[in-house]
Coordinates of C-alpha atoms and ligand atoms in Angstrom, one line a residue:
Chain A
X3 CA -151.4 -55.4 -72.6
X4 CA -148.5 -54.4 -74.8
X5 CA -145.9 -57.3 -75.6
X6 CA -142.8 -55.3 -74.6
X7 CA -140.3 -58.0 -75.6
X8 CA -141.0 -57.0 -79.4
X9 CA -139.7 -53.7 -78.7
X10 CA -136.7 -54.7 -76.6
X11 CA -134.3 -55.3 -79.8
X12 CA -135.1 -51.5 -80.8
X13 CA -133.9 -50.4 -77.6
X14 CA -130.8 -52.3 -77.6
X15 CA -129.9 -51.4 -81.1
X16 CA -130.2 -47.8 -79.6
X17 CA -127.9 -48.8 -76.8
X18 CA -125.3 -50.1 -79.4
X19 CA -125.4 -47.0 -81.2
X20 CA -125.0 -44.8 -78.1
X21 CA -122.1 -47.1 -76.9
X22 CA -120.3 -46.6 -80.3
X23 CA -120.8 -42.8 -80.1
X24 CA -119.5 -42.8 -76.6
X25 CA -116.4 -44.8 -77.5
X26 CA -115.4 -43.3 -80.6
X27 CA -116.3 -39.8 -79.3
X28 CA -114.1 -40.2 -76.3
X29 CA -111.2 -41.5 -78.4
X30 CA -111.5 -38.6 -80.4
X31 CA -112.0 -36.3 -77.6
X32 CA -108.9 -37.9 -75.8
X33 CA -106.7 -37.3 -78.8
X34 CA -107.8 -33.7 -79.5
X35 CA -107.5 -32.9 -75.9
X36 CA -104.0 -33.8 -75.6
X37 CA -103.1 -32.0 -79.0
X38 CA -104.8 -28.8 -77.8
X39 CA -103.6 -28.9 -74.1
X40 CA -100.1 -29.3 -75.3
X41 CA -100.5 -26.8 -77.9
X42 CA -101.7 -24.3 -75.3
X43 CA -98.4 -24.7 -73.6
X44 CA -96.1 -24.8 -76.7
X45 CA -93.3 -22.6 -77.0
X46 CA -94.6 -21.2 -80.5
X47 CA -97.1 -18.5 -80.5
X48 CA -99.0 -19.5 -83.4
X49 CA -99.6 -23.1 -81.8
X50 CA -100.9 -21.5 -78.7
X51 CA -103.0 -19.1 -80.6
X52 CA -104.4 -21.9 -82.8
X53 CA -105.0 -24.2 -79.6
X54 CA -106.7 -21.3 -77.9
X55 CA -109.2 -20.4 -80.7
X56 CA -110.1 -24.1 -81.0
X57 CA -110.9 -24.5 -77.4
X58 CA -112.6 -21.0 -76.9
X59 CA -114.7 -22.0 -79.9
X60 CA -115.9 -25.0 -79.1
X61 CA -116.6 -24.1 -75.5
X62 CA -118.2 -21.0 -76.4
X63 CA -120.8 -22.6 -78.8
X64 CA -123.4 -25.2 -78.2
X65 CA -123.1 -28.8 -79.0
X66 CA -126.6 -28.4 -80.7
X67 CA -125.3 -25.8 -83.3
X68 CA -121.9 -27.7 -83.6
X69 CA -123.7 -30.8 -84.6
X70 CA -125.9 -29.2 -87.2
X71 CA -122.9 -27.7 -88.6
X72 CA -121.1 -30.8 -89.0
X73 CA -124.2 -32.6 -90.4
X74 CA -125.8 -30.0 -92.6
X75 CA -123.3 -27.4 -93.5
X76 CA -120.1 -29.4 -94.3
X77 CA -121.8 -31.1 -97.2
X78 CA -122.2 -27.7 -98.6
X79 CA -118.2 -27.5 -98.5
X80 CA -118.0 -31.3 -100.2
X81 CA -117.5 -33.1 -96.8
X82 CA -120.5 -35.4 -96.6
X83 CA -120.5 -37.4 -93.3
X84 CA -122.8 -40.3 -92.2
X85 CA -124.8 -39.4 -89.1
X86 CA -122.5 -41.8 -86.7
X87 CA -119.4 -40.0 -88.2
X88 CA -121.1 -36.5 -87.7
X89 CA -122.1 -37.3 -84.1
X90 CA -118.5 -38.5 -83.3
X91 CA -116.8 -35.5 -84.8
X92 CA -119.2 -32.9 -83.0
X93 CA -119.2 -34.7 -79.7
X94 CA -115.1 -35.6 -79.8
X95 CA -114.5 -31.6 -80.7
X96 CA -116.8 -30.5 -78.2
X97 CA -115.9 -32.7 -75.2
X98 CA -112.3 -32.4 -76.5
X99 CA -112.3 -28.7 -75.9
X100 CA -113.0 -29.1 -72.4
X101 CA -110.7 -32.1 -71.9
X102 CA -107.9 -29.8 -73.5
X103 CA -108.0 -27.5 -70.5
X104 CA -108.0 -30.4 -68.2
X105 CA -104.6 -31.6 -69.9
X106 CA -103.1 -28.1 -69.8
X107 CA -104.2 -27.6 -65.9
X108 CA -102.8 -31.2 -65.1
X109 CA -99.4 -30.3 -66.7
X110 CA -99.0 -27.3 -64.9
X111 CA -99.4 -29.2 -61.5
X112 CA -96.1 -31.0 -62.3
X113 CA -93.5 -28.8 -60.4
X114 CA -90.7 -27.3 -62.0
X115 CA -88.2 -29.3 -60.0
X116 CA -89.4 -32.3 -62.0
X117 CA -88.2 -30.4 -65.4
X118 CA -85.1 -29.2 -63.6
X119 CA -84.1 -32.7 -63.0
X120 CA -84.8 -33.7 -66.6
X121 CA -82.6 -31.0 -67.8
X122 CA -79.9 -32.0 -65.1
X123 CA -80.1 -35.6 -66.8
X124 CA -79.9 -34.0 -70.3
X125 CA -83.3 -35.3 -71.3
X126 CA -84.7 -33.6 -74.3
X127 CA -88.0 -31.6 -73.9
X128 CA -89.8 -34.5 -75.7
X129 CA -88.2 -37.0 -73.7
X130 CA -89.0 -35.1 -70.5
X131 CA -92.7 -34.5 -71.5
X132 CA -93.2 -38.2 -72.5
X133 CA -91.4 -39.9 -69.7
X134 CA -91.6 -37.7 -66.8
X135 CA -94.3 -34.9 -67.1
X136 CA -97.3 -36.6 -68.8
X137 CA -97.3 -39.7 -66.5
X138 CA -97.5 -37.8 -63.4
X139 CA -100.0 -35.3 -65.1
X140 CA -102.1 -38.3 -66.4
X141 CA -103.0 -39.4 -62.7
X142 CA -104.2 -35.7 -62.1
X143 CA -106.4 -35.8 -65.0
X144 CA -107.9 -39.1 -65.1
X145 CA -110.9 -38.2 -62.5
X146 CA -111.8 -35.2 -64.5
X147 CA -111.6 -37.4 -67.6
X148 CA -114.1 -39.6 -66.3
X149 CA -116.5 -36.6 -65.7
X150 CA -115.9 -35.5 -69.2
X151 CA -116.8 -39.1 -70.6
X152 CA -120.0 -39.1 -68.6
X153 CA -120.7 -35.6 -70.1
X154 CA -120.2 -36.9 -73.3
X155 CA -122.3 -39.9 -73.0
X156 CA -125.2 -37.6 -71.7
X157 CA -124.4 -35.5 -74.9
X158 CA -125.0 -38.1 -77.2
X159 CA -128.7 -37.9 -77.1
X160 CA -128.4 -34.7 -79.3
X161 CA -127.7 -36.9 -82.3
X162 CA -131.3 -38.1 -82.4
X163 CA -131.8 -34.7 -84.0
X164 CA -130.0 -35.6 -86.9
X165 CA -132.2 -38.9 -87.0
X166 CA -129.5 -41.2 -85.7
X167 CA -130.9 -44.2 -84.0
X168 CA -129.5 -43.9 -80.5
X169 CA -131.0 -44.6 -77.3
X170 CA -133.1 -41.5 -76.9
X171 CA -134.2 -41.7 -80.6
X172 CA -135.3 -45.3 -80.3
X173 CA -137.1 -44.6 -76.9
X174 CA -139.1 -41.8 -79.0
X175 CA -140.1 -44.4 -81.8
X176 CA -141.1 -47.0 -79.3
X177 CA -143.4 -44.3 -77.6
X178 CA -145.0 -43.4 -81.0
X179 CA -145.5 -46.9 -81.9
X180 CA -147.0 -47.9 -78.3
X181 CA -148.3 -44.6 -76.8
X182 CA -146.5 -45.6 -73.6
X183 CA -144.1 -43.2 -72.1
X184 CA -143.0 -45.2 -69.1
X185 CA -141.6 -48.4 -70.5
X186 CA -139.2 -46.9 -73.1
X187 CA -137.9 -44.1 -71.2
X188 CA -137.5 -46.0 -68.0
X189 CA -135.5 -48.6 -69.9
X190 CA -133.3 -45.8 -71.6
X191 CA -132.8 -44.2 -68.1
X192 CA -131.3 -47.5 -66.6
X193 CA -129.2 -48.2 -69.6
X194 CA -127.8 -44.4 -69.8
X195 CA -127.0 -44.9 -65.9
X196 CA -125.4 -48.4 -66.5
X197 CA -123.2 -46.8 -69.1
X198 CA -122.2 -44.1 -66.7
X199 CA -121.4 -46.3 -64.0
X200 CA -119.2 -48.4 -66.2
X201 CA -117.4 -45.3 -67.1
X202 CA -117.1 -44.3 -63.3
X203 CA -115.8 -47.9 -62.5
X204 CA -113.2 -48.0 -65.2
X205 CA -112.0 -44.7 -64.2
X206 CA -111.7 -45.3 -60.5
X207 CA -110.0 -48.7 -61.1
X208 CA -107.4 -47.2 -63.3
X209 CA -107.0 -44.3 -60.8
X210 CA -106.3 -46.9 -58.3
X211 CA -103.7 -48.7 -60.4
X212 CA -101.9 -45.8 -61.4
X213 CA -101.9 -44.2 -57.7
X214 CA -100.5 -47.3 -56.2
X215 CA -96.9 -46.9 -57.5
X216 CA -97.2 -42.8 -56.5
X217 CA -98.4 -43.9 -53.0
X218 CA -99.9 -40.5 -53.1
X219 CA -96.8 -38.7 -52.2
X220 CA -94.1 -37.0 -54.3
X221 CA -90.4 -37.7 -53.8
Chain B
X26 CA -54.7 -31.9 -57.5
X27 CA -55.7 -28.5 -57.7
X28 CA -52.9 -27.4 -59.9
X29 CA -53.2 -24.6 -62.3
X30 CA -50.7 -26.2 -64.7
X31 CA -53.8 -28.4 -66.4
X32 CA -56.1 -26.4 -68.4
X33 CA -59.1 -25.8 -66.4
X34 CA -62.3 -27.7 -66.7
X35 CA -64.4 -25.0 -65.6
X36 CA -63.7 -21.2 -66.6
X37 CA -65.9 -18.9 -65.1
X38 CA -65.2 -15.3 -66.6
X39 CA -66.5 -12.2 -65.2
X40 CA -70.1 -13.7 -65.2
X41 CA -73.1 -11.3 -64.2
X42 CA -76.6 -12.6 -63.0
X43 CA -79.3 -10.6 -61.8
X44 CA -83.1 -11.4 -61.2
X45 CA -85.1 -8.3 -62.2
X46 CA -83.4 -5.5 -60.2
X47 CA -81.6 -7.9 -57.9
X48 CA -77.9 -8.7 -58.7
X49 CA -77.0 -11.8 -57.7
X50 CA -73.6 -12.5 -59.2
X51 CA -71.4 -9.5 -59.9
X52 CA -68.3 -10.1 -62.2
X53 CA -67.5 -13.5 -60.9
X54 CA -64.5 -15.1 -62.0
X55 CA -62.8 -18.4 -61.0
X56 CA -61.4 -21.6 -62.6
X57 CA -61.7 -25.4 -61.5
X58 CA -58.9 -27.9 -62.5
X59 CA -59.9 -31.3 -63.7
X60 CA -60.6 -33.5 -60.7
X61 CA -60.5 -30.7 -58.2
X62 CA -63.0 -30.8 -55.5
X63 CA -64.2 -27.5 -54.5
X64 CA -66.4 -26.2 -51.6
X65 CA -68.5 -23.0 -52.1
X66 CA -69.5 -21.5 -48.7
X67 CA -71.0 -18.3 -47.8
X68 CA -74.0 -16.6 -46.1
X69 CA -77.5 -17.4 -47.2
X70 CA -78.4 -15.4 -50.6
X71 CA -74.6 -15.0 -51.4
X72 CA -75.2 -16.8 -54.9
X73 CA -73.8 -20.1 -54.4
X74 CA -76.7 -21.8 -55.6
X75 CA -77.3 -19.6 -58.5
X76 CA -73.7 -20.4 -59.8
X77 CA -74.3 -24.2 -59.8
X78 CA -77.9 -23.6 -61.6
X79 CA -76.0 -21.6 -64.2
X80 CA -73.3 -24.3 -64.7
X81 CA -76.1 -26.8 -64.8
X82 CA -77.9 -24.3 -67.6
X83 CA -81.0 -24.0 -65.2
X84 CA -80.3 -20.5 -65.3
X85 CA -78.8 -18.1 -67.9
X86 CA -76.3 -15.5 -67.5
X87 CA -76.4 -11.6 -68.2
X88 CA -72.9 -11.0 -68.8
X89 CA -69.6 -12.8 -69.2
X90 CA -68.5 -16.4 -70.3
X91 CA -68.4 -19.8 -69.0
X92 CA -66.2 -22.4 -70.6
X93 CA -66.5 -26.1 -69.9
X94 CA -63.8 -28.4 -71.1
X95 CA -62.5 -25.3 -73.0
X96 CA -65.9 -24.9 -75.0
X97 CA -68.2 -21.9 -74.4
X98 CA -71.2 -23.1 -72.3
X99 CA -73.9 -20.4 -73.4
X100 CA -72.1 -19.5 -76.7
X101 CA -71.3 -21.2 -79.7
X102 CA -68.3 -20.2 -81.7
X103 CA -69.1 -19.9 -85.5
X104 CA -66.6 -18.7 -88.0
X105 CA -64.8 -16.6 -85.1
X106 CA -68.2 -15.0 -83.8
X107 CA -70.1 -15.8 -80.6
X108 CA -73.6 -16.8 -81.2
X109 CA -76.0 -17.6 -78.3
X110 CA -76.0 -21.4 -77.8
X111 CA -79.0 -23.3 -79.3
X112 CA -80.6 -26.4 -77.7
X113 CA -78.3 -28.8 -79.5
X114 CA -75.3 -27.2 -78.4
X115 CA -76.4 -27.1 -74.6
X116 CA -77.5 -30.6 -74.9
X117 CA -74.1 -31.6 -75.8
X118 CA -72.8 -29.6 -73.1
X119 CA -75.0 -30.7 -70.6
X120 CA -73.7 -34.4 -71.1
X121 CA -70.4 -33.3 -69.2
X122 CA -72.3 -32.1 -66.2
X123 CA -74.6 -33.8 -63.5
X124 CA -76.4 -32.0 -60.5
X125 CA -77.8 -33.4 -57.2
X126 CA -80.4 -31.1 -55.6
X127 CA -81.2 -30.2 -52.1
X128 CA -84.7 -31.7 -52.5
X129 CA -83.6 -34.8 -54.4
X130 CA -86.1 -34.2 -57.2
X131 CA -86.6 -37.9 -57.7
X132 CA -89.4 -39.0 -60.3
X133 CA -92.1 -40.2 -58.0
X134 CA -93.6 -42.3 -60.5
X135 CA -90.6 -44.3 -61.1
X136 CA -88.8 -47.2 -59.1
X137 CA -85.5 -46.4 -57.8
X138 CA -83.9 -48.7 -60.6
X139 CA -85.7 -47.0 -63.2
X140 CA -84.9 -43.5 -61.9
X141 CA -81.3 -44.4 -62.4
X142 CA -81.6 -46.1 -65.6
X143 CA -84.1 -43.8 -67.4
X144 CA -81.2 -41.3 -68.5
X145 CA -78.7 -43.5 -69.8
X146 CA -81.4 -45.5 -71.7
X147 CA -82.8 -42.4 -73.3
X148 CA -79.8 -40.4 -73.6
X149 CA -76.8 -42.6 -73.7
X150 CA -78.6 -45.3 -76.0
X151 CA -77.3 -47.9 -73.6
X152 CA -79.1 -51.3 -73.9
X153 CA -81.6 -51.7 -71.0
X154 CA -79.7 -54.9 -69.4
X155 CA -76.4 -52.8 -69.4
X156 CA -78.0 -50.0 -68.2
X157 CA -79.5 -52.0 -65.3
X158 CA -76.2 -54.0 -64.6
X159 CA -74.4 -50.4 -64.2
X160 CA -77.1 -48.9 -62.0
X161 CA -77.1 -51.9 -59.7
X162 CA -73.4 -51.3 -59.3
X163 CA -74.1 -47.7 -58.4
X164 CA -76.9 -48.5 -56.2
X165 CA -74.6 -51.0 -54.5
X166 CA -72.1 -48.2 -54.1
X167 CA -74.5 -45.9 -52.3
X168 CA -75.8 -48.8 -50.2
X169 CA -79.3 -49.1 -52.0
X170 CA -79.1 -52.3 -53.6
X171 CA -82.0 -53.8 -52.0
X172 CA -84.1 -50.8 -52.6
X173 CA -83.7 -51.0 -56.4
X174 CA -87.7 -51.8 -56.7
X175 CA -88.8 -49.3 -54.0
X176 CA -90.6 -46.3 -55.0
X177 CA -89.2 -42.9 -53.8
X178 CA -92.0 -42.4 -51.4
X179 CA -90.9 -45.5 -49.6
X180 CA -87.5 -44.1 -48.8
X181 CA -86.0 -42.1 -46.2
X182 CA -84.7 -38.8 -46.8
X183 CA -81.3 -40.1 -46.6
X184 CA -82.0 -42.9 -49.2
X185 CA -83.8 -40.5 -51.6
X186 CA -80.6 -38.4 -51.7
X187 CA -78.3 -41.4 -52.2
X188 CA -80.5 -42.6 -55.0
X189 CA -80.5 -39.2 -56.4
X190 CA -76.7 -39.5 -56.4
X191 CA -76.7 -42.7 -58.0
X192 CA -79.0 -41.3 -60.6
X193 CA -76.6 -38.5 -61.5
X194 CA -73.6 -40.8 -61.5
X195 CA -75.1 -43.0 -64.0
X196 CA -74.4 -40.7 -67.0
X197 CA -70.9 -40.7 -66.0
X198 CA -70.5 -36.9 -66.0
X199 CA -67.2 -35.2 -65.8
X200 CA -68.5 -32.6 -63.3
X201 CA -70.7 -33.0 -60.5
X202 CA -72.6 -30.2 -58.6
X203 CA -73.9 -30.7 -55.4
X204 CA -76.5 -28.1 -53.8
X205 CA -76.6 -28.5 -50.1
X206 CA -77.5 -32.1 -50.6
X207 CA -77.8 -32.8 -46.8
X208 CA -79.6 -29.8 -45.8
X209 CA -83.2 -31.1 -46.1
X210 CA -82.4 -34.2 -44.1
X211 CA -82.8 -35.2 -40.6
X212 CA -79.7 -34.9 -38.6
X213 CA -79.3 -38.8 -38.1
X214 CA -79.5 -39.2 -42.0
X215 CA -76.9 -36.6 -42.8
X216 CA -73.9 -39.1 -42.3
X217 CA -75.0 -41.6 -44.4
X218 CA -75.0 -39.4 -47.4
X219 CA -71.8 -37.6 -46.4
X220 CA -70.0 -41.1 -46.3
X221 CA -71.0 -41.7 -50.1
X222 CA -69.7 -38.1 -51.0
X223 CA -66.4 -38.9 -49.2
X224 CA -66.1 -42.2 -51.3
X225 CA -66.8 -40.3 -54.5
X226 CA -64.3 -37.8 -53.4
X227 CA -61.5 -40.2 -52.8
X228 CA -62.2 -42.9 -55.6
X229 CA -63.3 -40.8 -58.6
X230 CA -61.3 -38.3 -60.4
X231 CA -64.6 -36.5 -61.2
X232 CA -64.7 -32.7 -60.8
X233 CA -66.8 -31.9 -58.0
X234 CA -68.3 -28.4 -56.6
X235 CA -70.1 -28.6 -53.4
X236 CA -72.5 -26.0 -51.8
X237 CA -72.7 -26.7 -48.1
X238 CA -73.4 -25.4 -44.8
X239 CA -71.5 -28.4 -43.1
X240 CA -68.0 -26.7 -42.5
X241 CA -66.2 -29.8 -41.2
X242 CA -67.4 -31.8 -44.2
X243 CA -66.3 -29.1 -46.5
X244 CA -62.9 -29.3 -44.8
X245 CA -62.4 -33.0 -45.2
X246 CA -63.8 -33.0 -48.7
X247 CA -62.5 -30.0 -50.5
X248 CA -58.9 -29.2 -52.1
X249 CA -60.0 -25.7 -52.2
X250 CA -62.6 -23.5 -50.8
X251 CA -64.4 -20.4 -52.1
X252 CA -65.9 -17.9 -49.7
X253 CA -68.9 -16.2 -51.3
X254 CA -70.5 -13.0 -50.0
X255 CA -73.2 -10.8 -52.0
X256 CA -72.3 -12.5 -55.5
X257 CA -68.4 -12.2 -55.2
X258 CA -65.5 -14.5 -54.0
X259 CA -64.4 -12.7 -51.1
X260 CA -61.6 -15.1 -50.0
X261 CA -60.4 -18.5 -51.4
X262 CA -57.6 -21.0 -50.5
X263 CA -57.2 -24.5 -49.2
X264 CA -59.5 -25.7 -46.4
X265 CA -56.7 -25.2 -43.8
X266 CA -56.4 -21.6 -44.9
X267 CA -60.0 -20.7 -44.9
X268 CA -61.2 -22.4 -41.8
X269 CA -58.0 -22.0 -39.6
X270 CA -56.7 -18.5 -40.9
X271 CA -59.1 -16.7 -42.7
X272 CA -57.7 -13.4 -43.8
X273 CA -60.7 -11.3 -44.6
X274 CA -62.8 -9.8 -41.8
X275 CA -66.0 -11.2 -43.7
X276 CA -65.0 -14.6 -43.6
X277 CA -63.8 -14.5 -40.1
X278 CA -67.5 -13.1 -39.2
X279 CA -69.1 -15.7 -41.2
X280 CA -67.1 -18.5 -39.5
X281 CA -67.6 -16.9 -36.0
X282 CA -71.4 -17.2 -36.6
X283 CA -71.3 -20.7 -37.7
X284 CA -69.3 -21.6 -34.6
X285 CA -71.6 -19.6 -32.4
X286 CA -74.4 -21.7 -34.0
X287 CA -72.9 -24.9 -32.6
X288 CA -71.0 -26.4 -35.5
X289 CA -67.5 -27.7 -35.2
X290 CA -65.2 -26.7 -37.9
Ligands
ATP23 N1 -85.8 -17.5 -59.5 C1 -85.3 -16.3 -58.8 N2 -86.0 -15.3 -58.6 C2 -85.5 -14.1 -58.0 N3 -84.7 -14.0 -57.1 C3 -83.8 -15.3 -57.0 C4 -84.3 -16.5 -57.7 N4 -83.2 -17.3 -57.5 C5 -82.5 -16.8 -56.5 N5 -83.0 -15.4 -56.2 C6 -82.1 -14.5 -55.2 O1 -80.8 -14.6 -55.4 C7 -80.0 -14.5 -54.3 C8 -79.0 -15.6 -54.5 O2 -79.8 -16.9 -54.2 P1 -78.9 -18.4 -53.9 O3 -80.1 -19.1 -53.9 O4 -77.8 -18.3 -55.3 O5 -78.3 -18.0 -52.7 P2 -77.4 -19.0 -51.8 O6 -76.0 -18.7 -51.7 O7 -77.5 -20.5 -52.3 O8 -78.0 -19.1 -50.6 P3 -78.5 -20.3 -49.4 O9 -77.3 -20.5 -48.6 O10 -79.7 -19.6 -48.5 O11 -79.0 -21.5 -50.2 C9 -81.1 -14.5 -53.2 O12 -81.2 -13.4 -52.8 C10 -82.5 -15.2 -53.8 O13 -83.2 -14.7 -53.1
MG24 MG1 -78.6 -22.4 -51.9

């Protein structure tokens, strides 16, 4: 009989790495999504083009290839990243490209009458966006953002390929050392599920808080 | 009021506007004196909303000129030449004009008070406390002091429109544009909004342009009435002239229809 308590710390270290990847990756994805999503709606053709290229490129190639590029090819151009940095960068840019379309779509749901009210109140474009358009669009984005974050969490397993010791990597280590598949993979299954549940609950809580004021209706 | 001796605050000079192949305004000219209360009436599609939206810079024009307070609205005079207005010029010109919309267009994510204070705080650089004090005065005037913290979705149509009026007034524009502000309201809520507008007309020296299908209100409210048809002013005059003794055949036909539909004039 194997003493599993000895292996639990390994799994928990993996969970910590996966949590970091998810949190930093989401933060990056969030920032990039707003930049690219707003870029797609810019008045300037060049900004729109740049945003489109980024979005199409990262949606059109696999996260696997993107990660290898970030980790193995960027050093050839003099940019060496730690595995964690490489993982965060690849995941953030990949999921950010999907979330950018969410940002763009949500902004387009804000009716043009809201923009007209802003003009009549002599707000600048920037003020209208910040105080009127984005707060209303954010409520629309939030549920899909929750899905994007869970996609990112699930995507983190790919970093085990650049030997970053995340949950999936540690499960394989435990399996190699003990020969047992059930314990390590059952425990990471539970942990992934718990993380996803946490993300769901957090977004739903935030949704409810933001929707309370809006009361589900437009004025 | 309504004398042409003063320099007009609004001069619309041979303005043309079309949407694609559809000509909506055709060589339209009129002037408004400071403080004048003007009612714009006319059949559906005659261009009344369009001219208000143009004055609010929500639409551009295809020809002609508009001067507000002696200054070009869509053009900038530079070294004797007229250039198309840039965003900064439009921003400065808009500060003279406010508009109230048919469907209120309140900001649904902000409470009534924040709807009213937002623009003064952002554009007027008024400190929040001062902006809130003035907003409460305005809300009191429109009878909504007790709804300051309510969200727009919790208000009736009439309350929403009164909040929208307070919001537009908060920037203290010289010119206010009202586009059928009661036509989206249930009949029993119309009067509370009209009462607010009557008070405004009597108690302020703001220039007001009102598009309406409520003829008896137009009669009480206006110093002068413009009758629009197919993008042109067919007839204009004092409310008694227009409503009691219309000269033009088209004005007479329009008013006959309104009376036939059951309105008192
Ligand atoms: N954005 C637009 N695109 C195309 N056509 C438009 C647009 N806005 C207005 N029109 C057309 O311009 C004409 C004048 O419209 P406008 O809204 O100014 O009329 P109105 O006098 O306000 O009518 P109503 O009394 O029904 O409100 C109408 O034929 C309308 O269909
Ligand atoms: Mg109209």
